[in-house]
mmCIF file of C-alpha atoms in Angstrom:
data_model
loop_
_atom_site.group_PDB
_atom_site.id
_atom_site.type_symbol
_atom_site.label_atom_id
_atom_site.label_comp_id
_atom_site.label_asym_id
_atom_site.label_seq_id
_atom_site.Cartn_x
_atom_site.Cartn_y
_atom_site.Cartn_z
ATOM 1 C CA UNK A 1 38.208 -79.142 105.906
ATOM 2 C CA UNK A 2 35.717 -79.298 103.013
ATOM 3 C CA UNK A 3 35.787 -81.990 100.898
ATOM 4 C CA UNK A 4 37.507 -81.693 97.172
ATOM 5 C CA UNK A 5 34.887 -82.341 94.097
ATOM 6 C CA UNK A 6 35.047 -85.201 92.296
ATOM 7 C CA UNK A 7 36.745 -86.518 88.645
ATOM 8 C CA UNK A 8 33.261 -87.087 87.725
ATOM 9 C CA UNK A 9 31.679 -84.009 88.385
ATOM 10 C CA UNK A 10 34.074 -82.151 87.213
ATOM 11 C CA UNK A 11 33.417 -83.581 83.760
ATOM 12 C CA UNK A 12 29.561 -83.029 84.162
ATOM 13 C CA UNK A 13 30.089 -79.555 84.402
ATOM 14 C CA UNK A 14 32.243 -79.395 81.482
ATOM 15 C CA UNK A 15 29.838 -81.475 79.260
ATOM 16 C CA UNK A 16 27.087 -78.995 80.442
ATOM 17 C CA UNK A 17 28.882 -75.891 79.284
ATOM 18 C CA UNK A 18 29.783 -77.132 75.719
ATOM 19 C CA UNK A 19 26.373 -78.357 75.361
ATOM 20 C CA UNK A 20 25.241 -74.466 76.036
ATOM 21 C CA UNK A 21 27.785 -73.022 73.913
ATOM 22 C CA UNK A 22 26.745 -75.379 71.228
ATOM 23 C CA UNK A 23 23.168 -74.413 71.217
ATOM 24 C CA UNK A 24 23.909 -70.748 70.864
ATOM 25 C CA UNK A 25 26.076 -71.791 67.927
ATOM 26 C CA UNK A 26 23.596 -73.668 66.195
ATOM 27 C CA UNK A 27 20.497 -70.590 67.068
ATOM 28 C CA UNK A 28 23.158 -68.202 65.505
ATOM 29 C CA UNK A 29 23.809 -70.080 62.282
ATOM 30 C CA UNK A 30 19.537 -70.579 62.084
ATOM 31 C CA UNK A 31 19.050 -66.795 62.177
ATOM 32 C CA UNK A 32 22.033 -66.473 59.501
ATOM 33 C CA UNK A 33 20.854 -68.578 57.203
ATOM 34 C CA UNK A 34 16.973 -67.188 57.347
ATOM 35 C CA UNK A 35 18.453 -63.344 57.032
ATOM 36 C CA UNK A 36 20.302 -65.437 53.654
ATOM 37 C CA UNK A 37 17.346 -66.925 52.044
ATOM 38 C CA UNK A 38 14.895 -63.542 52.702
ATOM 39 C CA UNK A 39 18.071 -61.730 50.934
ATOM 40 C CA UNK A 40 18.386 -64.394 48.085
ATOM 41 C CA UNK A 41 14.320 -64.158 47.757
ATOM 42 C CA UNK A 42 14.459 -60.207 47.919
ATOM 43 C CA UNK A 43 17.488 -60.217 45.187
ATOM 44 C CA UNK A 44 15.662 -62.171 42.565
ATOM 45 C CA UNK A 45 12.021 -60.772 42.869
ATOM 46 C CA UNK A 46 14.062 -57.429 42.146
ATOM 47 C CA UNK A 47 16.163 -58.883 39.297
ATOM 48 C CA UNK A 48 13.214 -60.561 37.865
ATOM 49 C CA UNK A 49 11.006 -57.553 38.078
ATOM 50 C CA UNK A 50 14.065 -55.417 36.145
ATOM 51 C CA UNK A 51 14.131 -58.306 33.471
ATOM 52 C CA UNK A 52 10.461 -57.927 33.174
ATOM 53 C CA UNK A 53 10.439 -53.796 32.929
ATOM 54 C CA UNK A 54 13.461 -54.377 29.915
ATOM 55 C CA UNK A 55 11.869 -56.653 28.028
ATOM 56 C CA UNK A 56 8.692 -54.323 28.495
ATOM 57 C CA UNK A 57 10.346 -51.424 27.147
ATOM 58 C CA UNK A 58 11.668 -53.010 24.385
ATOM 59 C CA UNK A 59 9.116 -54.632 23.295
ATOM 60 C CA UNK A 60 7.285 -51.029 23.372
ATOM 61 C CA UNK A 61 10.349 -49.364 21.988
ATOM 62 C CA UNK A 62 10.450 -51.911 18.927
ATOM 63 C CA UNK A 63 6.491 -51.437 18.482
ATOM 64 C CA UNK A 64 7.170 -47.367 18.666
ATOM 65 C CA UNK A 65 10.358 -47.846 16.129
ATOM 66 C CA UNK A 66 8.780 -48.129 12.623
ATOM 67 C CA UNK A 67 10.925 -49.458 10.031
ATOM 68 C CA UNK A 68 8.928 -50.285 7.255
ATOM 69 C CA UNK A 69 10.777 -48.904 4.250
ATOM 70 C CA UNK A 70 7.512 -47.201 2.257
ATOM 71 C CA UNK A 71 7.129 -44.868 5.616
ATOM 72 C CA UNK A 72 10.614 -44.243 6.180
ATOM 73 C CA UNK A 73 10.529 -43.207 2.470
ATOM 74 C CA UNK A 74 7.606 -40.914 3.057
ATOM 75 C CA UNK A 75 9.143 -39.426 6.463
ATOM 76 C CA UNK A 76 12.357 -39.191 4.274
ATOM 77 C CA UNK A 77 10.414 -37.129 1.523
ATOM 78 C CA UNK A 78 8.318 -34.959 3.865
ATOM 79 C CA UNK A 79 11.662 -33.917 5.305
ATOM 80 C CA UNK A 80 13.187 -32.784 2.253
ATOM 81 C CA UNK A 81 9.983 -30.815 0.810
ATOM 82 C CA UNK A 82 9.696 -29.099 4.479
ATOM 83 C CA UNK A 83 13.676 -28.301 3.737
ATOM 84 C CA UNK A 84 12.812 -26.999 0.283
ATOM 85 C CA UNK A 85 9.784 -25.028 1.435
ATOM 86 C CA UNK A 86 12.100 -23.549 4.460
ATOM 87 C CA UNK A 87 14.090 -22.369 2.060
ATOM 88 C CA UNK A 88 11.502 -20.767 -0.131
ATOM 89 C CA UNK A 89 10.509 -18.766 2.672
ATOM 90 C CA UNK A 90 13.492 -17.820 3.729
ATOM 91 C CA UNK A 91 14.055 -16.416 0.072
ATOM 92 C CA UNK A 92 10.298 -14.810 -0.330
ATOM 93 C CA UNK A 93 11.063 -12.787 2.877
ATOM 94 C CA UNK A 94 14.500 -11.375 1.334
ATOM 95 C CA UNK A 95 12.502 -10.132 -1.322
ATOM 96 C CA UNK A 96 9.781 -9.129 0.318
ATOM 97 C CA UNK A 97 12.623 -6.799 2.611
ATOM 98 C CA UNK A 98 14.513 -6.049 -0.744
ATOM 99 C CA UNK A 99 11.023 -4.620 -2.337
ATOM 100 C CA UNK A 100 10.052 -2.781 0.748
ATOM 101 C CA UNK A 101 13.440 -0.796 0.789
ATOM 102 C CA UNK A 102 13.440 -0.191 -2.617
ATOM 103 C CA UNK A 103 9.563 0.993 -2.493
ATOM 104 C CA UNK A 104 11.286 3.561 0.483
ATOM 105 C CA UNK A 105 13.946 4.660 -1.721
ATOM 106 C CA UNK A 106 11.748 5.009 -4.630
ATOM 107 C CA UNK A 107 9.505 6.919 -2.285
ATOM 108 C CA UNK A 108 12.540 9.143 -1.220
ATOM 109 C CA UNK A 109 13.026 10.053 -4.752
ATOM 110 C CA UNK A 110 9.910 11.287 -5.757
ATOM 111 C CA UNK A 111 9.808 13.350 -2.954
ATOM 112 C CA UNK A 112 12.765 14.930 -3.342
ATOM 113 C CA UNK A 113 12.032 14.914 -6.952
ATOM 114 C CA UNK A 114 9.021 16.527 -6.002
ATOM 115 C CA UNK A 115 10.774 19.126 -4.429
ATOM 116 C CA UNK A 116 13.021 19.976 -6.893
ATOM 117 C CA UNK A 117 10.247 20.419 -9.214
ATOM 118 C CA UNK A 118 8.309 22.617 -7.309
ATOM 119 C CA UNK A 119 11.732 25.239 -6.614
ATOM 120 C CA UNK A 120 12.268 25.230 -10.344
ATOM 121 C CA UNK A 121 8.666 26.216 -11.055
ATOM 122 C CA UNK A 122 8.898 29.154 -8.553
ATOM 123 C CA UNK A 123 12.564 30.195 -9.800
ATOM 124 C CA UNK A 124 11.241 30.045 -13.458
ATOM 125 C CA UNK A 125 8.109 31.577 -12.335
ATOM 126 C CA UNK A 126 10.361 34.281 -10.791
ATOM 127 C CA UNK A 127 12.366 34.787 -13.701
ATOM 128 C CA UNK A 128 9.331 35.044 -16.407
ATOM 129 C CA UNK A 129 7.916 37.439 -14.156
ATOM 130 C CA UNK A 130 11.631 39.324 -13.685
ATOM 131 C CA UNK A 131 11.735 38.995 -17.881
ATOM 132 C CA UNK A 132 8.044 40.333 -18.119
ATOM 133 C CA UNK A 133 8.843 43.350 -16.671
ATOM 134 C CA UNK A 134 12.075 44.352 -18.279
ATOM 135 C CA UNK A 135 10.350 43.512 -21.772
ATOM 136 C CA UNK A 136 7.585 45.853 -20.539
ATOM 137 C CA UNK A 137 10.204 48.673 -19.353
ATOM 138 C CA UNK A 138 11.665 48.466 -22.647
ATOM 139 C CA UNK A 139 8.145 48.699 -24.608
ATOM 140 C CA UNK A 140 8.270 51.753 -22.111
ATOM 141 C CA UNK A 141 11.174 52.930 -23.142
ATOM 142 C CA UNK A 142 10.941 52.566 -27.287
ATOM 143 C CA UNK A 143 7.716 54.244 -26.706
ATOM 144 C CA UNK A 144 9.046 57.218 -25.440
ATOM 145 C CA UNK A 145 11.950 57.787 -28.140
ATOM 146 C CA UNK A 146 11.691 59.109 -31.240
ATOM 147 C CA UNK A 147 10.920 57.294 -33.972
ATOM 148 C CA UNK A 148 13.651 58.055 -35.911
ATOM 149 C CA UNK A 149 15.604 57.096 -33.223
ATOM 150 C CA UNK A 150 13.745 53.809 -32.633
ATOM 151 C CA UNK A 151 13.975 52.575 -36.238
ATOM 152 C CA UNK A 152 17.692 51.978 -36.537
ATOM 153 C CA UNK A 153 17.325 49.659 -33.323
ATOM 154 C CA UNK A 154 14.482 47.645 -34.505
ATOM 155 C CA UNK A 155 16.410 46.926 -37.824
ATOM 156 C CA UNK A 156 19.041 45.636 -36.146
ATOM 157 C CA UNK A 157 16.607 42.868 -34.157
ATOM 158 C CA UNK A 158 15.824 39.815 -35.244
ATOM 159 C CA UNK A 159 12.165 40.198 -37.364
ATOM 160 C CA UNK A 160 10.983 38.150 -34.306
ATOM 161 C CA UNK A 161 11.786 40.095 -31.708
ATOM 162 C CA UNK A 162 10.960 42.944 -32.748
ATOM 163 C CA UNK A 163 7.800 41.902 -33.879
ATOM 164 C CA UNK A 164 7.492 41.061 -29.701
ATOM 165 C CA UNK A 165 8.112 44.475 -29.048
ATOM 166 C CA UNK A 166 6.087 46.873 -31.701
ATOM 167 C CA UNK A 167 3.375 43.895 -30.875
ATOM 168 C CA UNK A 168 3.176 45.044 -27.170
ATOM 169 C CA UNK A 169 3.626 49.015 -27.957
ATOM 170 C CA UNK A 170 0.720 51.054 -28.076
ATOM 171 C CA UNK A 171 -0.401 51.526 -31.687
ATOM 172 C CA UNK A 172 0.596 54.912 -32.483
ATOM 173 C CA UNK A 173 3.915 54.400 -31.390
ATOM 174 C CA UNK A 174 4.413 51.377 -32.875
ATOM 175 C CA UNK A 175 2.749 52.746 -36.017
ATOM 176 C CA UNK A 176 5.283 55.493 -36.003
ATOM 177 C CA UNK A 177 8.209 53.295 -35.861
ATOM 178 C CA UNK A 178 7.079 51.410 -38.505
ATOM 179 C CA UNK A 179 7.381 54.178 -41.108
ATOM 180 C CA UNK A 180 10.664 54.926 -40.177
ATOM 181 C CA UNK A 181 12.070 51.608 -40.740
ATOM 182 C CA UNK A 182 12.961 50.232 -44.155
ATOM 183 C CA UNK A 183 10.449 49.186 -46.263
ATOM 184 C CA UNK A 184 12.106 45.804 -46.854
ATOM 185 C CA UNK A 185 12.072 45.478 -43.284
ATOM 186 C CA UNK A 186 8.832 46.697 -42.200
ATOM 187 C CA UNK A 187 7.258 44.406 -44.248
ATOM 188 C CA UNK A 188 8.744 41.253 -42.637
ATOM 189 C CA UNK A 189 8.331 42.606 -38.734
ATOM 190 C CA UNK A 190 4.777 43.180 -40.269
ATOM 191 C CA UNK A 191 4.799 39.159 -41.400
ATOM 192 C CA UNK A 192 5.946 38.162 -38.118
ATOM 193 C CA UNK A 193 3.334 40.236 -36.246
ATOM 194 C CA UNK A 194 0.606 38.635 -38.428
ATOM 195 C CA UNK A 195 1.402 35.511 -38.235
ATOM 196 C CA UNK A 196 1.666 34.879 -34.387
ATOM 197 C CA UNK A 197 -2.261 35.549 -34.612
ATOM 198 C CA UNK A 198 -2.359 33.184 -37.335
ATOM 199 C CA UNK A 199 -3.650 30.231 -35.535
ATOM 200 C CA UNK A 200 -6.190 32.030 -33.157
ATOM 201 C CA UNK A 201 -9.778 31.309 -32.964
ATOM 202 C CA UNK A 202 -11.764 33.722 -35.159
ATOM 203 C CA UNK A 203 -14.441 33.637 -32.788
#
């Protein structure tokens, strides 16, 4: 029958396992707090450098920022005559469109003016020529009547006109008509006739 351990051992062994257990306590709680200080260390170099980069920046910011007031004035004033001079271009170039359309319209208008001109020309050049030859069938025809039957037509005409008329007849005819017509009258047809040639070169 084997023999049963002893009180003393018994407590041996027990002293040797909390010893163990203990050492693997304290190597756990080393490697915590190392993993703690590299994390504090890491932390602050990073919060430090941020600190640094702000008070970088706004340093640079407050160097960039000018606020002297004789420069803000100037900015100040350069804005305002860049407003103005917006606005003066904006207004040349309405003009300058306004001009241009009315240079078109103006255009326009001459041409149709133009136009217009040009039909009446050839409509009164149509009718002179249309008046031309009935004046010259009617020469035609008080050159082929009578005298006697002429004459009481030609005292009924204006002097003017029928100075026209005997002035365009051949001079026989118109000769011959101008014996049968009244003295009175003859004499002032022969007025007229005489002076439309008034005013022509002698030479």
């Amino acid at each position: 029958m084997a023999a049963k351990p002893k009180r003393g051992q018994k407590q041996a062994k027990r002293k040797r396992r909390w010893l163990g257990r203990g050492m693997l306590w304290i190597i756990a709680l080393l490697f915590a707090m190392s993993g703690t200080i590299k994390l504090v260390e890491t932390g602050g170099f990073a919060v430090a450098k941020q600190m640094l980069a702000s008070d970088a920046g706004g340093a640079k910011g407050q160097d960039d920022c000018v606020t002297e007031p004789g420069l803000m004035e100037l900015h100040a004033q350069l804005q305002l005559r860049q407003s103005q001079l917006s606005d003066r271009e904006g207004l040349v170039l309405d003009r300058e469109q306004a001009i241009k359309l009315a240079e078109k319209r103006i255009e326009s208008r001459l041409t149709e003016l133009v136009a217009a001109e040009q039909a009446l020309s050839k409509t009164v050049s149509i009718a002179d020529k249309a008046a031309d030859e009935d004046v010259t069938r009617l020469v035609t025809l008080y050159e082929n009547m009578k005298p006697k039957q002429a004459a009481p037509l030609f005292e009924e005409m204006a002097p003017e006109f029928a100075a026209g008329f005997l002035g365009r007849m051949r001079p026989a005819s118109a000769a011959a008509v101008m014996a049968s017509l009244d003295p009175k009258t003859a004499y002032t047809i022969s007025v007229m006739m005489a002076g439309r040639n008034a005013g022509a070169p002698k030479n």
